[in-house]
PDB file of C-alpha atoms in Angstrom:
ATOM      1  CA  UNK A   6       0.065  -0.009  -0.041  1.00 62.00           C
ATOM      2  CA  UNK A   7       1.099   3.539  -0.689  1.00 71.00           C
ATOM      3  CA  UNK A   8       3.158   2.615  -3.825  1.00 73.00           C
ATOM      4  CA  UNK A   9       0.575   3.807  -6.464  1.00 74.00           C
ATOM      5  CA  UNK A  10       2.669   6.703  -7.620  1.00 76.00           C
ATOM      6  CA  UNK A  11       6.190   5.034  -7.439  1.00 79.00           C
ATOM      7  CA  UNK A  12       8.010   4.488 -10.711  1.00 79.00           C
ATOM      8  CA  UNK A  13       7.568   1.264 -12.667  1.00 79.00           C
ATOM      9  CA  UNK A  14      10.409  -1.311 -12.358  1.00 80.00           C
ATOM     10  CA  UNK A  15       9.796  -2.745 -15.709  1.00 80.00           C
ATOM     11  CA  UNK A  16       9.919  -0.654 -18.924  1.00 84.00           C
ATOM     12  CA  UNK A  17       8.440  -3.031 -21.421  1.00 85.00           C
ATOM     13  CA  UNK A  18       5.731  -1.290 -23.520  1.00 85.00           C
ATOM     14  CA  UNK A  19       3.192  -3.823 -22.178  1.00 81.00           C
ATOM     15  CA  UNK A  20       3.747  -2.800 -18.767  1.00 82.00           C
ATOM     16  CA  UNK A  21       3.737   0.948 -19.470  1.00 84.00           C
ATOM     17  CA  UNK A  22       0.530   0.623 -21.430  1.00 84.00           C
ATOM     18  CA  UNK A  23      -0.973  -1.590 -18.695  1.00 82.00           C
ATOM     19  CA  UNK A  24      -0.102   0.994 -16.120  1.00 81.00           C
ATOM     20  CA  UNK A  25      -1.449   3.776 -18.185  1.00 82.00           C
ATOM     21  CA  UNK A  26      -4.801   2.028 -18.636  1.00 82.00           C
ATOM     22  CA  UNK A  27      -5.165   1.003 -15.088  1.00 80.00           C
ATOM     23  CA  UNK A  28      -4.511   4.560 -13.911  1.00 79.00           C
ATOM     24  CA  UNK A  29      -7.533   5.652 -15.797  1.00 80.00           C
ATOM     25  CA  UNK A  30      -9.962   2.648 -15.548  1.00 78.00           C
ATOM     26  CA  UNK A  31     -11.720   1.836 -12.323  1.00 74.00           C
ATOM     27  CA  UNK A  32     -10.534   3.547  -9.119  1.00 76.00           C
ATOM     28  CA  UNK A  33      -7.824   1.163  -7.899  1.00 79.00           C
ATOM     29  CA  UNK A  34      -5.683   0.199 -10.989  1.00 76.00           C
ATOM     30  CA  UNK A  35      -2.408   1.527  -9.836  1.00 76.00           C
ATOM     31  CA  UNK A  36      -2.901   0.055  -6.537  1.00 77.00           C
ATOM     32  CA  UNK A  37      -3.559  -3.320  -8.043  1.00 77.00           C
ATOM     33  CA  UNK A  38      -0.457  -3.105 -10.139  1.00 74.00           C
ATOM     34  CA  UNK A  39       1.884  -1.835  -7.425  1.00 75.00           C
ATOM     35  CA  UNK A  40       0.193  -2.423  -4.088  1.00 73.00           C
ATOM     36  CA  UNK A  41      -0.798  -6.068  -3.992  1.00 77.00           C
ATOM     37  CA  UNK A  42       1.101  -9.331  -4.079  1.00 79.00           C
ATOM     38  CA  UNK A  43      -0.007 -12.728  -4.785  1.00 85.00           C
ATOM     39  CA  UNK A  44       1.289 -16.264  -5.233  1.00 89.00           C
ATOM     40  CA  UNK A  45       0.652 -17.901  -8.551  1.00 91.00           C
ATOM     41  CA  UNK A  46       0.456 -21.598  -8.466  1.00 93.00           C
ATOM     42  CA  UNK A  47       0.706 -23.596 -11.717  1.00 93.00           C
ATOM     43  CA  UNK A  48      -0.279 -26.914 -12.734  1.00 93.00           C
ATOM     44  CA  UNK A  49       0.831 -28.530 -15.915  1.00 92.00           C
ATOM     45  CA  UNK A  50      -1.798 -29.520 -18.467  1.00 92.00           C
ATOM     46  CA  UNK A  51      -0.493 -32.959 -19.650  1.00 91.00           C
ATOM     47  CA  UNK A  52      -3.216 -33.968 -21.890  1.00 90.00           C
ATOM     48  CA  UNK A  53      -6.594 -32.637 -23.100  1.00 87.00           C
ATOM     49  CA  UNK A  54      -8.540 -34.808 -20.786  1.00 87.00           C
ATOM     50  CA  UNK A  55      -7.009 -32.895 -17.761  1.00 89.00           C
ATOM     51  CA  UNK A  56      -8.285 -29.486 -19.017  1.00 89.00           C
ATOM     52  CA  UNK A  57     -11.836 -29.759 -17.442  1.00 89.00           C
ATOM     53  CA  UNK A  58     -11.069 -31.360 -14.096  1.00 89.00           C
ATOM     54  CA  UNK A  59      -7.965 -29.018 -13.516  1.00 90.00           C
ATOM     55  CA  UNK A  60      -9.860 -25.834 -14.507  1.00 90.00           C
ATOM     56  CA  UNK A  61     -12.748 -26.968 -12.230  1.00 88.00           C
ATOM     57  CA  UNK A  62     -10.625 -27.910  -9.364  1.00 89.00           C
ATOM     58  CA  UNK A  63      -8.671 -24.503  -9.528  1.00 91.00           C
ATOM     59  CA  UNK A  64     -11.857 -22.483  -9.747  1.00 89.00           C
ATOM     60  CA  UNK A  65     -13.230 -24.198  -6.583  1.00 88.00           C
ATOM     61  CA  UNK A  66      -9.818 -23.680  -4.883  1.00 92.00           C
ATOM     62  CA  UNK A  67      -9.876 -19.970  -5.622  1.00 91.00           C
ATOM     63  CA  UNK A  68     -13.134 -19.678  -3.638  1.00 89.00           C
ATOM     64  CA  UNK A  69     -11.989 -21.797  -0.824  1.00 92.00           C
ATOM     65  CA  UNK A  70     -10.928 -20.205   2.423  1.00 90.00           C
ATOM     66  CA  UNK A  71      -7.301 -21.330   2.110  1.00 91.00           C
ATOM     67  CA  UNK A  72      -6.753 -20.097  -1.490  1.00 94.00           C
ATOM     68  CA  UNK A  73      -9.238 -17.259  -2.018  1.00 92.00           C
ATOM     69  CA  UNK A  74      -8.173 -13.723  -2.466  1.00 90.00           C
ATOM     70  CA  UNK A  75      -8.373 -11.572   0.572  1.00 88.00           C
ATOM     71  CA  UNK A  76     -11.167  -9.247   0.957  1.00 89.00           C
ATOM     72  CA  UNK A  77      -8.919  -6.121   0.563  1.00 85.00           C
ATOM     73  CA  UNK A  78      -7.275  -7.407  -2.585  1.00 85.00           C
ATOM     74  CA  UNK A  79     -10.641  -8.601  -4.038  1.00 85.00           C
ATOM     75  CA  UNK A  80     -12.022  -4.994  -3.535  1.00 85.00           C
ATOM     76  CA  UNK A  81      -8.911  -3.679  -5.406  1.00 82.00           C
ATOM     77  CA  UNK A  82      -9.365  -6.227  -8.342  1.00 82.00           C
ATOM     78  CA  UNK A  83     -13.154  -5.485  -8.432  1.00 83.00           C
ATOM     79  CA  UNK A  84     -12.469  -1.714  -8.836  1.00 83.00           C
ATOM     80  CA  UNK A  85      -9.539  -1.902 -11.315  1.00 82.00           C
ATOM     81  CA  UNK A  86     -10.700  -2.587 -14.756  1.00 82.00           C
ATOM     82  CA  UNK A  87     -14.004  -4.399 -15.405  1.00 80.00           C
ATOM     83  CA  UNK A  88     -12.652  -5.338 -18.953  1.00 79.00           C
ATOM     84  CA  UNK A  89      -9.777  -7.370 -17.677  1.00 80.00           C
ATOM     85  CA  UNK A  90     -10.004  -8.277 -13.953  1.00 81.00           C
ATOM     86  CA  UNK A  91     -12.147 -11.104 -12.848  1.00 75.00           C
ATOM     87  CA  UNK A  92     -13.818 -11.562 -16.032  1.00 71.00           C
ATOM     88  CA  UNK A  93     -16.417 -14.313 -15.628  1.00 76.00           C
ATOM     89  CA  UNK A  94     -16.103 -17.676 -17.375  1.00 81.00           C
ATOM     90  CA  UNK A  95     -19.757 -18.600 -18.369  1.00 81.00           C
ATOM     91  CA  UNK A  96     -21.510 -21.863 -19.107  1.00 77.00           C
ATOM     92  CA  UNK A  97     -18.785 -24.056 -17.753  1.00 77.00           C
ATOM     93  CA  UNK A  98     -19.237 -26.935 -15.518  1.00 71.00           C
ATOM     94  CA  UNK A  99     -17.866 -30.419 -14.729  1.00 68.00           C
ATOM     95  CA  UNK A 100     -19.673 -31.730 -17.964  1.00 77.00           C
ATOM     96  CA  UNK A 101     -18.046 -29.158 -20.138  1.00 82.00           C
ATOM     97  CA  UNK A 102     -15.700 -30.452 -22.816  1.00 88.00           C
ATOM     98  CA  UNK A 103     -12.052 -29.219 -22.970  1.00 88.00           C
ATOM     99  CA  UNK A 104     -13.109 -27.418 -26.194  1.00 90.00           C
ATOM    100  CA  UNK A 105     -15.714 -25.397 -24.273  1.00 91.00           C
ATOM    101  CA  UNK A 106     -13.108 -24.517 -21.653  1.00 89.00           C
ATOM    102  CA  UNK A 107     -10.725 -23.379 -24.224  1.00 89.00           C
ATOM    103  CA  UNK A 108     -13.438 -21.529 -26.143  1.00 91.00           C
ATOM    104  CA  UNK A 109     -14.425 -19.659 -23.065  1.00 90.00           C
ATOM    105  CA  UNK A 110     -10.774 -18.546 -22.495  1.00 89.00           C
ATOM    106  CA  UNK A 111     -10.712 -17.223 -26.097  1.00 91.00           C
ATOM    107  CA  UNK A 112     -14.109 -15.472 -25.652  1.00 91.00           C
ATOM    108  CA  UNK A 113     -12.746 -13.740 -22.518  1.00 91.00           C
ATOM    109  CA  UNK A 114      -9.603 -12.716 -24.517  1.00 92.00           C
ATOM    110  CA  UNK A 115     -11.559 -11.458 -27.446  1.00 93.00           C
ATOM    111  CA  UNK A 116     -13.832  -9.338 -25.186  1.00 91.00           C
ATOM    112  CA  UNK A 117     -11.100  -7.728 -23.088  1.00 91.00           C
ATOM    113  CA  UNK A 118      -9.884  -4.377 -24.624  1.00 90.00           C
ATOM    114  CA  UNK A 119      -6.468  -4.059 -25.999  1.00 90.00           C
ATOM    115  CA  UNK A 120      -4.043  -1.788 -24.174  1.00 86.00           C
ATOM    116  CA  UNK A 121      -3.063   0.038 -27.321  1.00 83.00           C
ATOM    117  CA  UNK A 122      -6.482   0.648 -28.984  1.00 85.00           C
ATOM    118  CA  UNK A 123      -8.817   0.352 -26.033  1.00 84.00           C
ATOM    119  CA  UNK A 124     -11.166  -1.805 -27.920  1.00 91.00           C
ATOM    120  CA  UNK A 125     -12.030  -5.391 -27.650  1.00 93.00           C
ATOM    121  CA  UNK A 126      -9.348  -7.638 -29.160  1.00 95.00           C
ATOM    122  CA  UNK A 127     -11.910  -9.131 -31.569  1.00 94.00           C
ATOM    123  CA  UNK A 128     -12.417  -5.688 -33.092  1.00 95.00           C
ATOM    124  CA  UNK A 129      -8.766  -4.915 -33.725  1.00 94.00           C
ATOM    125  CA  UNK A 130      -8.166  -5.240 -37.440  1.00 90.00           C
ATOM    126  CA  UNK A 131      -4.639  -6.185 -37.614  1.00 89.00           C
ATOM    127  CA  UNK A 132      -3.572  -8.759 -35.052  1.00 88.00           C
ATOM    128  CA  UNK A 133      -1.970 -12.107 -34.809  1.00 91.00           C
ATOM    129  CA  UNK A 134      -1.985 -15.217 -32.685  1.00 90.00           C
ATOM    130  CA  UNK A 135       1.115 -13.924 -30.885  1.00 90.00           C
ATOM    131  CA  UNK A 136      -0.594 -10.622 -30.204  1.00 91.00           C
ATOM    132  CA  UNK A 137      -3.459 -12.565 -28.654  1.00 91.00           C
ATOM    133  CA  UNK A 138      -1.116 -14.549 -26.529  1.00 87.00           C
ATOM    134  CA  UNK A 139       0.615 -11.388 -25.357  1.00 87.00           C
ATOM    135  CA  UNK A 140      -2.924  -9.814 -24.756  1.00 89.00           C
ATOM    136  CA  UNK A 141      -3.876 -12.682 -22.496  1.00 87.00           C
ATOM    137  CA  UNK A 142      -0.959 -11.935 -20.294  1.00 85.00           C
ATOM    138  CA  UNK A 143      -2.728  -8.663 -19.303  1.00 86.00           C
ATOM    139  CA  UNK A 144      -6.034 -10.223 -18.343  1.00 87.00           C
ATOM    140  CA  UNK A 145      -6.379 -10.898 -14.677  1.00 85.00           C
ATOM    141  CA  UNK A 146      -8.809 -13.763 -13.923  1.00 87.00           C
ATOM    142  CA  UNK A 147      -8.613 -15.839 -10.784  1.00 89.00           C
ATOM    143  CA  UNK A 148      -7.619 -18.896 -12.805  1.00 90.00           C
ATOM    144  CA  UNK A 149      -5.750 -18.249 -16.059  1.00 88.00           C
ATOM    145  CA  UNK A 150      -4.590 -20.445 -18.971  1.00 87.00           C
ATOM    146  CA  UNK A 151      -0.867 -19.718 -19.198  1.00 86.00           C
ATOM    147  CA  UNK A 152       0.414 -20.550 -22.693  1.00 79.00           C
ATOM    148  CA  UNK A 153       4.119 -20.640 -21.751  1.00 79.00           C
ATOM    149  CA  UNK A 154       3.441 -23.874 -19.668  1.00 80.00           C
ATOM    150  CA  UNK A 155       0.941 -25.032 -20.860  1.00 89.00           C
ATOM    151  CA  UNK A 156      -0.426 -24.556 -17.379  1.00 92.00           C
ATOM    152  CA  UNK A 157      -3.400 -23.392 -15.451  1.00 91.00           C
ATOM    153  CA  UNK A 158      -2.406 -20.697 -12.994  1.00 92.00           C
ATOM    154  CA  UNK A 159      -4.183 -20.036  -9.805  1.00 93.00           C
ATOM    155  CA  UNK A 160      -3.688 -16.319  -9.102  1.00 90.00           C
ATOM    156  CA  UNK A 161      -5.775 -15.701  -5.850  1.00 91.00           C
ATOM    157  CA  UNK A 162      -3.549 -16.726  -2.889  1.00 92.00           C
ATOM    158  CA  UNK A 163      -2.101 -13.819  -0.996  1.00 90.00           C
ATOM    159  CA  UNK A 164       1.695 -13.424  -0.530  1.00 88.00           C
ATOM    160  CA  UNK A 165       2.685 -14.704   2.923  1.00 89.00           C
ATOM    161  CA  UNK A 166       5.763 -15.604   4.895  1.00 91.00           C
ATOM    162  CA  UNK A 167       7.772 -18.672   3.716  1.00 90.00           C
ATOM    163  CA  UNK A 168       6.606 -20.993   6.470  1.00 90.00           C
ATOM    164  CA  UNK A 169       3.042 -20.257   5.674  1.00 91.00           C
ATOM    165  CA  UNK A 170       3.678 -20.665   1.899  1.00 93.00           C
ATOM    166  CA  UNK A 171       5.012 -24.261   2.573  1.00 93.00           C
ATOM    167  CA  UNK A 172       1.727 -25.024   4.167  1.00 92.00           C
ATOM    168  CA  UNK A 173      -0.126 -23.558   1.195  1.00 94.00           C
ATOM    169  CA  UNK A 174       1.969 -25.382  -1.206  1.00 94.00           C
ATOM    170  CA  UNK A 175       1.502 -28.688   0.676  1.00 93.00           C
ATOM    171  CA  UNK A 176      -2.320 -28.110   0.602  1.00 93.00           C
ATOM    172  CA  UNK A 177      -2.092 -27.323  -3.046  1.00 94.00           C
ATOM    173  CA  UNK A 178      -0.354 -30.717  -3.806  1.00 93.00           C
ATOM    174  CA  UNK A 179      -2.654 -32.590  -1.430  1.00 92.00           C
ATOM    175  CA  UNK A 180      -5.623 -31.201  -3.299  1.00 89.00           C
ATOM    176  CA  UNK A 181      -4.398 -31.674  -6.817  1.00 87.00           C
ATOM    177  CA  UNK A 182      -2.064 -34.743  -6.398  1.00 77.00           C
ATOM    178  CA  UNK A 183      -4.589 -37.546  -5.943  1.00 67.00           C
ATOM    179  CA  UNK A 184      -6.754 -36.375  -8.948  1.00 59.00           C
ATOM    180  CA  UNK A 185      -3.747 -36.157 -11.217  1.00 62.00           C
ATOM    181  CA  UNK A 186      -2.068 -39.381 -10.038  1.00 61.00           C
ATOM    182  CA  UNK A 187      -5.189 -41.244 -11.379  1.00 53.00           C
ATOM    183  CA  UNK A 188      -4.309 -40.347 -14.962  1.00 50.00           C
TER     184      UNK A 188
END
């Protein structure tokens, strides 16, 4: 807290554009970017059959008491940029196919405004798949598809002292491990 006006540490245009947008959208964008810290937990997607159960499990974890975002940080996210923070995934449940989950990630990305043109990605005339992947890195959902992995990334846990992180990590493994070892 209190770092909203401090200079950016990263000078990549993506961060500069994001900082500029978040300074104007919502009421807490700069606070979100510089005044919050979280743990990002990744789980590798080994095959298409894992997409639905992993995504479902991480979404449930993001709402659980141990892994959920704290009230103060949630308030910041909810008041940052409606276009790119906490965008809802619709129509997904345990019966969804992996195609539906991937379609939903694409839909969310297409609807989120670009940092450069401030219009939905789907309406930008000249773009590429690489542009879409880069665009996805500026969308802040509680669970995110991370293309570099390929992983699903749980973005809700608050930063914490190392000893408490070890407990969180062990719980993460305990929740996901049995489900993944059956494959």
